[in-house]
Short mmCIF file of C-alpha atoms and ligand atoms in Angstrom, two decimals:
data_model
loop_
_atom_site.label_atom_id
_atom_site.label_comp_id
_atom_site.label_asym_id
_atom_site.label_seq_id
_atom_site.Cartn_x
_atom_site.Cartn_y
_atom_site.Cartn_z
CA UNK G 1432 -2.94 24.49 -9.16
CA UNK G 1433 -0.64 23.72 -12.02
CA UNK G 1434 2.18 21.36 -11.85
CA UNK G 1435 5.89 21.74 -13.21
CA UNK G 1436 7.08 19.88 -15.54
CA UNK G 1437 9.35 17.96 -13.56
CA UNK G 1438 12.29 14.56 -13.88
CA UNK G 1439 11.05 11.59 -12.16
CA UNK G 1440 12.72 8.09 -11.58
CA UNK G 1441 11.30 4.70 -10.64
CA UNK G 1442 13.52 2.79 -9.12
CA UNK G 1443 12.46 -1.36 -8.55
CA UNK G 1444 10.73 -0.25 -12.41
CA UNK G 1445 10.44 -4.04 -13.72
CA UNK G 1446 8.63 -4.93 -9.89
CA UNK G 1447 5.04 -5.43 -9.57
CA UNK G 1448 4.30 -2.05 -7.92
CA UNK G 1449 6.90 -0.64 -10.38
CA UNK G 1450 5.40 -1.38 -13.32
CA UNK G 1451 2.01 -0.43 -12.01
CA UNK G 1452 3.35 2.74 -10.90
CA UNK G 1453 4.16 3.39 -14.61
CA UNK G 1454 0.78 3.20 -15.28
CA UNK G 1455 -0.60 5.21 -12.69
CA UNK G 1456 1.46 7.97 -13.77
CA UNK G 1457 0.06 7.57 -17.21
CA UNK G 1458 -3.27 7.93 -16.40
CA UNK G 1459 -2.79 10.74 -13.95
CA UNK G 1460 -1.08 12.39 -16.92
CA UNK G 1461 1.43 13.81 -14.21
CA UNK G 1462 3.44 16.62 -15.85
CA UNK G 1463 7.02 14.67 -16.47
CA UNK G 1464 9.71 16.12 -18.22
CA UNK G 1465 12.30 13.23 -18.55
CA UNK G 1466 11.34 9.36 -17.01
CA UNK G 1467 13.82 7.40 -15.86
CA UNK G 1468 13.64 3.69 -15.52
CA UNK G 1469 16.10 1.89 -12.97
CA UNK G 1470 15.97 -1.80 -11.94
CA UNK G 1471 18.86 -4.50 -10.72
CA UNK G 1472 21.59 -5.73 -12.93
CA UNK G 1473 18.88 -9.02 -13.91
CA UNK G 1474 17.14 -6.16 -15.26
CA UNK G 1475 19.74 -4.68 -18.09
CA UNK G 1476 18.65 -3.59 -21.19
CA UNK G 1477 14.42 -4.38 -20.25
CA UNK G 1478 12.42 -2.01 -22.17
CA UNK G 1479 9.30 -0.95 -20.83
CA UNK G 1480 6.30 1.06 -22.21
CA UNK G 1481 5.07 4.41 -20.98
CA UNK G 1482 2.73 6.24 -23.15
CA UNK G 1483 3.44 4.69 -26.39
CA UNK G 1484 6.92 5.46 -26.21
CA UNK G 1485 9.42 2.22 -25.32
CA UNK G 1486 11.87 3.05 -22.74
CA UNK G 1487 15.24 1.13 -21.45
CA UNK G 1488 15.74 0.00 -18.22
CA UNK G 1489 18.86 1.39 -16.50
CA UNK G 1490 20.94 -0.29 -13.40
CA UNK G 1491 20.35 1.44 -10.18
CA UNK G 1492 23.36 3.20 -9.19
CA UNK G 1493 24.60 5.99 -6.57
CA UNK G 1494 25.34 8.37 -9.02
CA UNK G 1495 21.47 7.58 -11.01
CA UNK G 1496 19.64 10.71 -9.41
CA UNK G 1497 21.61 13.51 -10.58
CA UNK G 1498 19.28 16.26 -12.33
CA UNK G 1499 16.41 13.64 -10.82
CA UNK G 1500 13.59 15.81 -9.00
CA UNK G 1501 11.23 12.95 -7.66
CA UNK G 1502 12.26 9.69 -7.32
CA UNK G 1503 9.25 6.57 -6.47
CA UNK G 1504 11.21 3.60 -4.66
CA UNK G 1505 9.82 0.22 -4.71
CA UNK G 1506 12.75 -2.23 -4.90
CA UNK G 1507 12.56 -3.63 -1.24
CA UNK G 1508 13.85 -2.35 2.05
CA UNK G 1509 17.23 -2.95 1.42
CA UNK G 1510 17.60 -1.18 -1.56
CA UNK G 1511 15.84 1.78 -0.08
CA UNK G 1512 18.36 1.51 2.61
CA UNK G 1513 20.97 2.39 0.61
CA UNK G 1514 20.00 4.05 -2.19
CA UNK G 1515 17.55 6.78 -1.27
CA UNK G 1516 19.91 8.82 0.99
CA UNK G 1517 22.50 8.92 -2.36
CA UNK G 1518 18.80 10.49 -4.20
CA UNK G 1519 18.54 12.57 -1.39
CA UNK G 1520 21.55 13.79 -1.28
CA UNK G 1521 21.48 14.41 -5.34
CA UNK G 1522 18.45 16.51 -4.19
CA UNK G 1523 16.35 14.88 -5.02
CA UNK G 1524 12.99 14.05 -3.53
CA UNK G 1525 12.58 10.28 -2.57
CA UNK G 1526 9.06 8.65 -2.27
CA UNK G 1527 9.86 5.22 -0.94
CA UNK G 1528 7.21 2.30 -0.68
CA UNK G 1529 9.02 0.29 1.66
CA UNK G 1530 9.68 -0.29 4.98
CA UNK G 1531 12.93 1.30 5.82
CA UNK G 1532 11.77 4.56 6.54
CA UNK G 1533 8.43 5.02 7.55
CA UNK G 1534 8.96 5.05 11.54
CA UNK G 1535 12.25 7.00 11.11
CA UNK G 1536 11.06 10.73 12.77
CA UNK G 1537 12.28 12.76 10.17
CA UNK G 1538 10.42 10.97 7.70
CA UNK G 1539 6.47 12.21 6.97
CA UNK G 1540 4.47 9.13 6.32
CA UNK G 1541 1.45 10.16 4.25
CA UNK G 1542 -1.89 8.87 3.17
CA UNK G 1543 -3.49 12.38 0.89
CA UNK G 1544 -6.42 11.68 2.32
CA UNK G 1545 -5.68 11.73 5.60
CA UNK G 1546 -2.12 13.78 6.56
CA UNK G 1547 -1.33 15.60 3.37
CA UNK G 1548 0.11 18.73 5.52
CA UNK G 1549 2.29 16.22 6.97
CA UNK G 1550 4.29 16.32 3.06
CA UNK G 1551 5.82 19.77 4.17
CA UNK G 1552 8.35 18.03 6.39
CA UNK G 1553 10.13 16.07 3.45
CA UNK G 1554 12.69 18.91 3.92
CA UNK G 1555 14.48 16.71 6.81
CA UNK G 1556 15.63 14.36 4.80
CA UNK G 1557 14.44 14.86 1.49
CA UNK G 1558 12.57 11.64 1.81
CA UNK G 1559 8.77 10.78 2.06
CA UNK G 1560 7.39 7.29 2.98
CA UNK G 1561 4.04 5.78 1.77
CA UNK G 1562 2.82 3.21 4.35
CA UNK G 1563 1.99 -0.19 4.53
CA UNK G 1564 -0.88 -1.61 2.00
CA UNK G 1565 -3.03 -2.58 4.81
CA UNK G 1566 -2.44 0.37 6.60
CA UNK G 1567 -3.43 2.76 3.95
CA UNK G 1568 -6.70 1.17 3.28
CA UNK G 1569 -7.67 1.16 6.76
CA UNK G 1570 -7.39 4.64 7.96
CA UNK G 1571 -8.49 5.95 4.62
CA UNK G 1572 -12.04 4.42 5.91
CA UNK G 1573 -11.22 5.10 9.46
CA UNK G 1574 -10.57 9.12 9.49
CA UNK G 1575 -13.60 10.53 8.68
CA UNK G 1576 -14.80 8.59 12.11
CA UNK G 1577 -11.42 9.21 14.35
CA UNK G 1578 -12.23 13.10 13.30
CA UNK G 1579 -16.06 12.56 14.31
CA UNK G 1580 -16.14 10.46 17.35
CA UNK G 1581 -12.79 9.67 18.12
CA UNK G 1582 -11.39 6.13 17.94
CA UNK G 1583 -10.29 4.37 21.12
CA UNK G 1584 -9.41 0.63 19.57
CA UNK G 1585 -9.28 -1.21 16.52
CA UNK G 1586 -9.33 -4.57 16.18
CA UNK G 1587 -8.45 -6.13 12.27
CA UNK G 1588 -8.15 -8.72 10.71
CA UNK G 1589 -6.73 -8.82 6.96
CA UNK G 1590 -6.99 -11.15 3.89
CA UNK G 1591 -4.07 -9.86 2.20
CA UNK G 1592 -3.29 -10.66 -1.85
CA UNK G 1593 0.19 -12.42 -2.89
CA UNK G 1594 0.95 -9.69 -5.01
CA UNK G 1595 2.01 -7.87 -2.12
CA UNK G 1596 5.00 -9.88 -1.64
CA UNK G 1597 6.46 -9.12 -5.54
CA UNK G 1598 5.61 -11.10 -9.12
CA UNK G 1599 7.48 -13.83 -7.69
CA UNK G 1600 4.69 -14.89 -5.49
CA UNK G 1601 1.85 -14.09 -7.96
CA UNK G 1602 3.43 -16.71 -10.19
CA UNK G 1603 3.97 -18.95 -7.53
CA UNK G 1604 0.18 -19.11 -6.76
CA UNK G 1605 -0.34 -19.55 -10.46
CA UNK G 1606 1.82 -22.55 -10.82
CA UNK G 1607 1.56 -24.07 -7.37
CA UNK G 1608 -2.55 -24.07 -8.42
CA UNK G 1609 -1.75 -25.33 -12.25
CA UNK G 1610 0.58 -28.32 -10.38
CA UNK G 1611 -2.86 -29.16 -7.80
CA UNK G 1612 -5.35 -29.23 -10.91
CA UNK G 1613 -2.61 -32.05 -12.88
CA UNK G 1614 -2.11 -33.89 -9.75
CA UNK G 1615 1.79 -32.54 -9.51
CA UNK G 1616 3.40 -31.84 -6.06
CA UNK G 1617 3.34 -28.24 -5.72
CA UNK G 1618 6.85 -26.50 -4.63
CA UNK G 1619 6.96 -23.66 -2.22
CA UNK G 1620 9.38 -21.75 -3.00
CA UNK G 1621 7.83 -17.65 -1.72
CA UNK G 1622 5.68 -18.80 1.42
CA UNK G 1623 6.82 -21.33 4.45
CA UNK G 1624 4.09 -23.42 3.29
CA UNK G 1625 1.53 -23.95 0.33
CA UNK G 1626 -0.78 -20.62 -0.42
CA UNK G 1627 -2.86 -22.40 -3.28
CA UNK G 1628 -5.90 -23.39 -1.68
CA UNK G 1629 -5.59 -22.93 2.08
CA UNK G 1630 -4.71 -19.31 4.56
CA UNK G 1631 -1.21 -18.45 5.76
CA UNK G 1632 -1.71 -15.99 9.72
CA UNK G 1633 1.87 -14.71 8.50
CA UNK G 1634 2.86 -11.92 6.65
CA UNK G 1635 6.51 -10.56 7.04
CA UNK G 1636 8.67 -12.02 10.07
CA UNK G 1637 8.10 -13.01 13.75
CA UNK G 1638 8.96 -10.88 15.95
CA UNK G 1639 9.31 -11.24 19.98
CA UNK G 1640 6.01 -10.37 20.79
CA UNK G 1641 4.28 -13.18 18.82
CA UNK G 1642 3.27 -10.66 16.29
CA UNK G 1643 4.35 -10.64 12.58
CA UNK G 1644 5.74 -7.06 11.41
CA UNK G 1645 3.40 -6.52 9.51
CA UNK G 1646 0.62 -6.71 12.27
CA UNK G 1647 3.08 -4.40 14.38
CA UNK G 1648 3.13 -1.97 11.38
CA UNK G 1649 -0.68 -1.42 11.44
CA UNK G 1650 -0.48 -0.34 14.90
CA UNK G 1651 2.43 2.00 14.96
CA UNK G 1652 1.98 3.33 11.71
CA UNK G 1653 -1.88 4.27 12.29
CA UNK G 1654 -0.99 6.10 15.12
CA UNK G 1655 1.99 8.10 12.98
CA UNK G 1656 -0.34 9.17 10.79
CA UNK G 1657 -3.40 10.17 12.78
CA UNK G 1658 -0.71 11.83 15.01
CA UNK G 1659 -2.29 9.98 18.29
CA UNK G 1660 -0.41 7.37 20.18
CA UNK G 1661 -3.58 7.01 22.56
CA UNK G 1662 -4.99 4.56 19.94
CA UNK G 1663 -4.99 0.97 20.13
CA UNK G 1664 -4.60 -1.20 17.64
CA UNK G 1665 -4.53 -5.14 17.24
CA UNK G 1666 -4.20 -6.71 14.13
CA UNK G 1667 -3.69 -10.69 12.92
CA UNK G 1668 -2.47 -11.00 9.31
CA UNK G 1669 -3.29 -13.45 6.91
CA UNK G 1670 -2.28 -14.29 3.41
CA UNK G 1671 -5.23 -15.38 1.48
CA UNK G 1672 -4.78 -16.87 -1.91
CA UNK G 1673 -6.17 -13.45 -4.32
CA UNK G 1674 -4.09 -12.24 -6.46
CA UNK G 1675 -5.05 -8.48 -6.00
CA UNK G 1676 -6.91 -6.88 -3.81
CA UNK G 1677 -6.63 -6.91 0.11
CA UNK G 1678 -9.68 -7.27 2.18
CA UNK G 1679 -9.70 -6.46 5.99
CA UNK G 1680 -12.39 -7.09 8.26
CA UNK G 1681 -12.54 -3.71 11.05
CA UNK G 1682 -13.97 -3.22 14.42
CA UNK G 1683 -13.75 -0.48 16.15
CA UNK G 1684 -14.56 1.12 19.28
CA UNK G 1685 -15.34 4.84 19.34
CA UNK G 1686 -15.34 7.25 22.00
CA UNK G 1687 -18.85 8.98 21.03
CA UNK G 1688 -21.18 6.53 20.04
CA UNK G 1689 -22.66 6.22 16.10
CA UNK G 1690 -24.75 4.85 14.18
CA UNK G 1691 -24.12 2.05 11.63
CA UNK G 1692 -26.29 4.59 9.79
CA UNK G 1693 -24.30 7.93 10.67
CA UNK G 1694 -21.47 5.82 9.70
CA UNK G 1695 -22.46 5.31 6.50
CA UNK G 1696 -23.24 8.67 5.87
CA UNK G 1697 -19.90 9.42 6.62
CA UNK G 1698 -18.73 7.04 4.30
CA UNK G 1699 -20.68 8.15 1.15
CA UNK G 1700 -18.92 11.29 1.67
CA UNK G 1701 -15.61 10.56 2.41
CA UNK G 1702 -12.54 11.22 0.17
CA UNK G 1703 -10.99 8.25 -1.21
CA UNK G 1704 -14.10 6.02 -0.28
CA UNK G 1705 -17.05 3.73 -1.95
CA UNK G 1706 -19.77 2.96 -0.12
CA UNK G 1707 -20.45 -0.48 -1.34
CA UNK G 1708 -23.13 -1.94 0.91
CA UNK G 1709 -26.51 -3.19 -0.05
CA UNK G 1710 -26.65 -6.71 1.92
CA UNK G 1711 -30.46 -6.88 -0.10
CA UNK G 1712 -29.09 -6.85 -3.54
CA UNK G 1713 -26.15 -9.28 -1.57
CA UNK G 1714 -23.63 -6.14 -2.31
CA UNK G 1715 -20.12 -5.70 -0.20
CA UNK G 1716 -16.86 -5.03 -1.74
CA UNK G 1717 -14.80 -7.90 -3.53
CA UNK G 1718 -11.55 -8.01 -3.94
CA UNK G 1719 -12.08 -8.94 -7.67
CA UNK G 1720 -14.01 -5.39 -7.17
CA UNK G 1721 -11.73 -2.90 -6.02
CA UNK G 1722 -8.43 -4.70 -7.95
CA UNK G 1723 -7.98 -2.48 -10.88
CA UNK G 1724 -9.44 1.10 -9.43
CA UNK G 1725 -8.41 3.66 -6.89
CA UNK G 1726 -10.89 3.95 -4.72
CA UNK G 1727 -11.27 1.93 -0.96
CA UNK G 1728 -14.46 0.08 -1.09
CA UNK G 1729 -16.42 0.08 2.08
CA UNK G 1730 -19.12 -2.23 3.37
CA UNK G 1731 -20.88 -4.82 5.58
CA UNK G 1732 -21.05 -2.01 8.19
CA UNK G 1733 -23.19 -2.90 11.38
CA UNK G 1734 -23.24 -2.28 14.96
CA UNK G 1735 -21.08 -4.02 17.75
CA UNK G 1736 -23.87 -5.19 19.79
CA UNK G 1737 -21.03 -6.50 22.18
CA UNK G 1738 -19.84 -3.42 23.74
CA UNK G 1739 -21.48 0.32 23.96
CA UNK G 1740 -19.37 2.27 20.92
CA UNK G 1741 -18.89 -0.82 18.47
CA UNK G 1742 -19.00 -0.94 15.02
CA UNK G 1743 -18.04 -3.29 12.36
CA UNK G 1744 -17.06 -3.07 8.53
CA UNK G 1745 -15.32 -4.53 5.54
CA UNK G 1746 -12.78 -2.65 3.93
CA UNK G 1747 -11.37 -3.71 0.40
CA UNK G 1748 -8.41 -1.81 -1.89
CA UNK G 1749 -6.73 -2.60 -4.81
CA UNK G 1750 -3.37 -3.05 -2.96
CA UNK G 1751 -1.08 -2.45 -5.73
CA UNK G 1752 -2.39 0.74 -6.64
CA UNK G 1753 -3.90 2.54 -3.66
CA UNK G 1754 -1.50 0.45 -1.41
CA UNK G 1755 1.37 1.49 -2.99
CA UNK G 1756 1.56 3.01 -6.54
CA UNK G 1757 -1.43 5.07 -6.53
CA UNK G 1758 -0.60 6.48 -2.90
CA UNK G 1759 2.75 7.46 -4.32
CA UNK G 1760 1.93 9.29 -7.17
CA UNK G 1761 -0.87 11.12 -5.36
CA UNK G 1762 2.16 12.35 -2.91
CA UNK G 1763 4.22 12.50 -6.00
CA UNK G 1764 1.47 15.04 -7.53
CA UNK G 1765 1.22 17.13 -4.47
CA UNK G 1766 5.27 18.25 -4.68
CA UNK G 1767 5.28 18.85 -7.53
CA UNK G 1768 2.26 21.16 -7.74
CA UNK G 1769 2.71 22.54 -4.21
CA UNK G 1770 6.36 22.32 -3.80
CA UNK G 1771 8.96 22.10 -6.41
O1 25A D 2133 12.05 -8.39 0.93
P1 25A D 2133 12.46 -7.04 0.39
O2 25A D 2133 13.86 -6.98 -0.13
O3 25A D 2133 12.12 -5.89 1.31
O4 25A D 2133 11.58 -6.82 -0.95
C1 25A D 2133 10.22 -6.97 -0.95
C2 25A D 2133 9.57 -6.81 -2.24
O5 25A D 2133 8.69 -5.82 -2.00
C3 25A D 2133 8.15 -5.41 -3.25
C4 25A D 2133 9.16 -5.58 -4.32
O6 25A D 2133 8.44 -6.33 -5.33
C5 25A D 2133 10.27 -6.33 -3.53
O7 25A D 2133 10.70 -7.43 -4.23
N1 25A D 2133 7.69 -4.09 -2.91
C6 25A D 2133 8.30 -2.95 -2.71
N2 25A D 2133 7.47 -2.03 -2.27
C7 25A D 2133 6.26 -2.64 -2.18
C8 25A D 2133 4.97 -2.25 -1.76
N3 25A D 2133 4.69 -1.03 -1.33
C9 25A D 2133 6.42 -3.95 -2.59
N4 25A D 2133 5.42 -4.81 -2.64
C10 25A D 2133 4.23 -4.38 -2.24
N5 25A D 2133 3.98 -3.15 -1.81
P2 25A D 2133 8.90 -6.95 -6.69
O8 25A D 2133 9.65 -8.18 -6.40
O9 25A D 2133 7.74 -7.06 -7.59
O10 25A D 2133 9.84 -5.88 -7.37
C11 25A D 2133 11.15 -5.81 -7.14
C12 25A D 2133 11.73 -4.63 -7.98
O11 25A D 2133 12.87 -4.20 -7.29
C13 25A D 2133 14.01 -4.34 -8.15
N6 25A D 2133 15.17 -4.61 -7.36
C14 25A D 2133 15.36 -5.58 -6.49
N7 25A D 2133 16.56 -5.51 -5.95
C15 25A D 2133 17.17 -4.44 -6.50
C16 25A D 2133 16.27 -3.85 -7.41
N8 25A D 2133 16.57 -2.78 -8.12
C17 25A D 2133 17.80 -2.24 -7.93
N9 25A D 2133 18.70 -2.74 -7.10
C18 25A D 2133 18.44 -3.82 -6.36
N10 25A D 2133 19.33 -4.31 -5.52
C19 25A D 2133 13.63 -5.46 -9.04
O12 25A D 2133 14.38 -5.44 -10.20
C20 25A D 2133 12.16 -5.15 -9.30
O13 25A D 2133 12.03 -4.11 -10.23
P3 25A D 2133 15.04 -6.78 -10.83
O14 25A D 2133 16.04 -6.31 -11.81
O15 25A D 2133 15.49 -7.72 -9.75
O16 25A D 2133 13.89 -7.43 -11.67
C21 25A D 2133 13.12 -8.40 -11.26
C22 25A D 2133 12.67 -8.99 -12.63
O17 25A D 2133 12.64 -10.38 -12.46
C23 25A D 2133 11.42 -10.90 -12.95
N11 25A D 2133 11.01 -11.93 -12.02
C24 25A D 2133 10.88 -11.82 -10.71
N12 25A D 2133 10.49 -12.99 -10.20
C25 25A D 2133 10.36 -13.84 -11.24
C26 25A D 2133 10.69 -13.16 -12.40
N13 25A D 2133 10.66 -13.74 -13.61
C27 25A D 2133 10.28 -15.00 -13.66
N14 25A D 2133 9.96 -15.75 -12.59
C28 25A D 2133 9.97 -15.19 -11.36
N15 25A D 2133 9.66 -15.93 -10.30
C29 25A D 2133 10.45 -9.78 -13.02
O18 25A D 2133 9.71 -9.89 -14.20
C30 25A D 2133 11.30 -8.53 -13.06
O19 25A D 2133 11.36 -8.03 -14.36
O1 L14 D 2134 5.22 -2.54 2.36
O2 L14 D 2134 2.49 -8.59 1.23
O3 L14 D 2134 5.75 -3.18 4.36
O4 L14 D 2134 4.38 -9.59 1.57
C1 L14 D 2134 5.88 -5.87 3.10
C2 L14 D 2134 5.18 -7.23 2.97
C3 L14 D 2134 4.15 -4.86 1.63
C4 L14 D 2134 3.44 -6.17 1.55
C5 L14 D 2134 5.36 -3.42 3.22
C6 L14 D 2134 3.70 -8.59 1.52
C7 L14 D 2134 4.91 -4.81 2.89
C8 L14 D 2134 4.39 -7.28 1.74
#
């Protein structure tokens, strides 16, 4: 199918997932017509590189989407907030990497491997969310199972990279472990407590419940997207100290029983997917693996022997780019080959 040539902005451009986003849309040489940069006022004047031409950064602003056909958010949940229904609006078409609108009804939330019909409803609001990083990884290895056998419960457990949180943490891991090695007190300034050296079980805020919200969103946004509320999902959350990459160990319990071989099988096939798993030659996926590709590495997988339908794996993604920038330029691909 061929693409239009269409106007795309980036808002949150200078971010970490911003500027990765930049180059994800280089190398999927989407067909852009005029690329607009927009950041916060700290941001003025920034130039920025996309395919050997420099560009400016711009300040976000109400009025920045006119003439705008896709716009990628990734400035925060605030900004989103308050900025994508002015895109909207502009009509524009907003694909937003944050929080704010994933659970809202009248938003699709879409993973191309998984929901891509589910892109035809943007026309509610003119606005499209990408999930969680964690999320996405997960059911890209979990579908090809929920659509053979069915998937009663999941119970995970992640190892989730600092970049997720924004450059400000990556260089806080950087310099808390440069102050450790020269004997300095290190300052924590991103995370509650130190992340250089040791595991945070808290990602995102405390709810009621005892969960963090980003546990909560692995639950109700995996059942969003497989369109089944009848799944259960319990997740704990942990912030390792990796720079990129999340890692996520996965049990599940199926309705119809399989195989750790059938499974995979399924997995050498699936869209999306590496099978990485040769425990002989001591291969599994690595975060330092799957950080700078597309692809969700898949591995370790073995049979529950504790219950009748078990099975566990090891699921790694880059979670910069398939967690967020990659994920949004693959929706960002399908409108404007299928829609605009
Ligand atoms: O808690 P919140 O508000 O929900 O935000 C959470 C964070 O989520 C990140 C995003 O990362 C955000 O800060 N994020 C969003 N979606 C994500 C996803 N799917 C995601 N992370 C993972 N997965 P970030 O911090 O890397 O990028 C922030 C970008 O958003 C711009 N921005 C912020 N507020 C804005 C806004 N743009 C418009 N209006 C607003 N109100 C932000 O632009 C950035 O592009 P900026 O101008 O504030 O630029 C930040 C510049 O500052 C430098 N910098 C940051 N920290 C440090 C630093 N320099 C030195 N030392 C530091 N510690 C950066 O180099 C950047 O250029
Ligand atoms: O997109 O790792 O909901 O701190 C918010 C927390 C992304 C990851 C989201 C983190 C996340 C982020």
């Amino acid at each position: 199918m061929s693409a239009k040539k269409v106007n795309v902005a980036i808002a949150g451009a200078t971010g970490a997932v911003g500027n990765q986003m930049l180059e994800c849309l280089e190398e999927n040489d989407f067909p852009i017509n005029n690329l607009k940069l927009l950041a916060s006022e700290k941001s003025r004047g920034k130039r920025l590189e996309y395919k050997g031409e420099t560009l400016k950064v711009e300040v976000l602003e109400e009025d920045s989407f006119k003439g705008v056909d896709i716009a990628i958010f990734s400035a925060g949940g605030g900004t989103s907030k308050k900025f994508a229904p002015c895109a909207a609006a502009d009509g524009c078409i907003v694909v937003d990497n944050s929080s704010a609108w994933r659970m809202d009804p009248d938003v699709p939330l879409v993973v191309p491997e998984v929901n891509p019909h589910a892109i035809a409803d943007y026309t509610k609001k003119n606005i499209i969310a990408n999930p969680n990083c964690s999320t996405i990884q997960m059911v890209v290895a979990l579908f090809p199972i929920y659509k053979k056998s069915g998937i009663k419960r999941i119970v995970v457990s992640t190892y989730q990279a600092v970049s997720g949180t924004g450059k400000k943490a990556i260089d806080e891991l950087v310099e808390q472990t440069r102050s450790l090695m020269n004997f300095r007190e290190p300052e924590n300034l991103v995370y509650p407590h130190r992340i250089a050296f040791n595991c945070l079980p808290h990602i995102d805020d405390f709810l009621d419940n005892g969960y963090t919200k980003e546990e909560m969103k692995m639950l109700n946004e995996t059942r969003k997207i497989f369109e089944d509320d009848s799944i259960g999902v319990t997740a704990t959350t942990v912030r390792v100290p990796v720079i990129y990459g999340h890692s996520e160990s996965v049990n599940i319990e199926t309705k119809e029983f399989l195989s750790a071989e059938d499974v995979k099988k399924l997995m050498a096939e699936a869209p999306g997917v590496e099978l990485v798993d040769d425990i002989a030659n001591n291969v599994y996926p690595l975060a330092i693996d799957a950080a700078g590709g597309d692809l969700t590495q898949v591995g370790r997988i073995r049979q529950d022997e504790s219950i009748e339908n078990g099975i566990n794996m090891w699921v790694v993604a880059d979670n910069i780019r398939k967690g967020a920038a990659t994920n949004a330029v693959q929706i960002a691909r399908i409108l404007a080959e299928e829609y605009i």
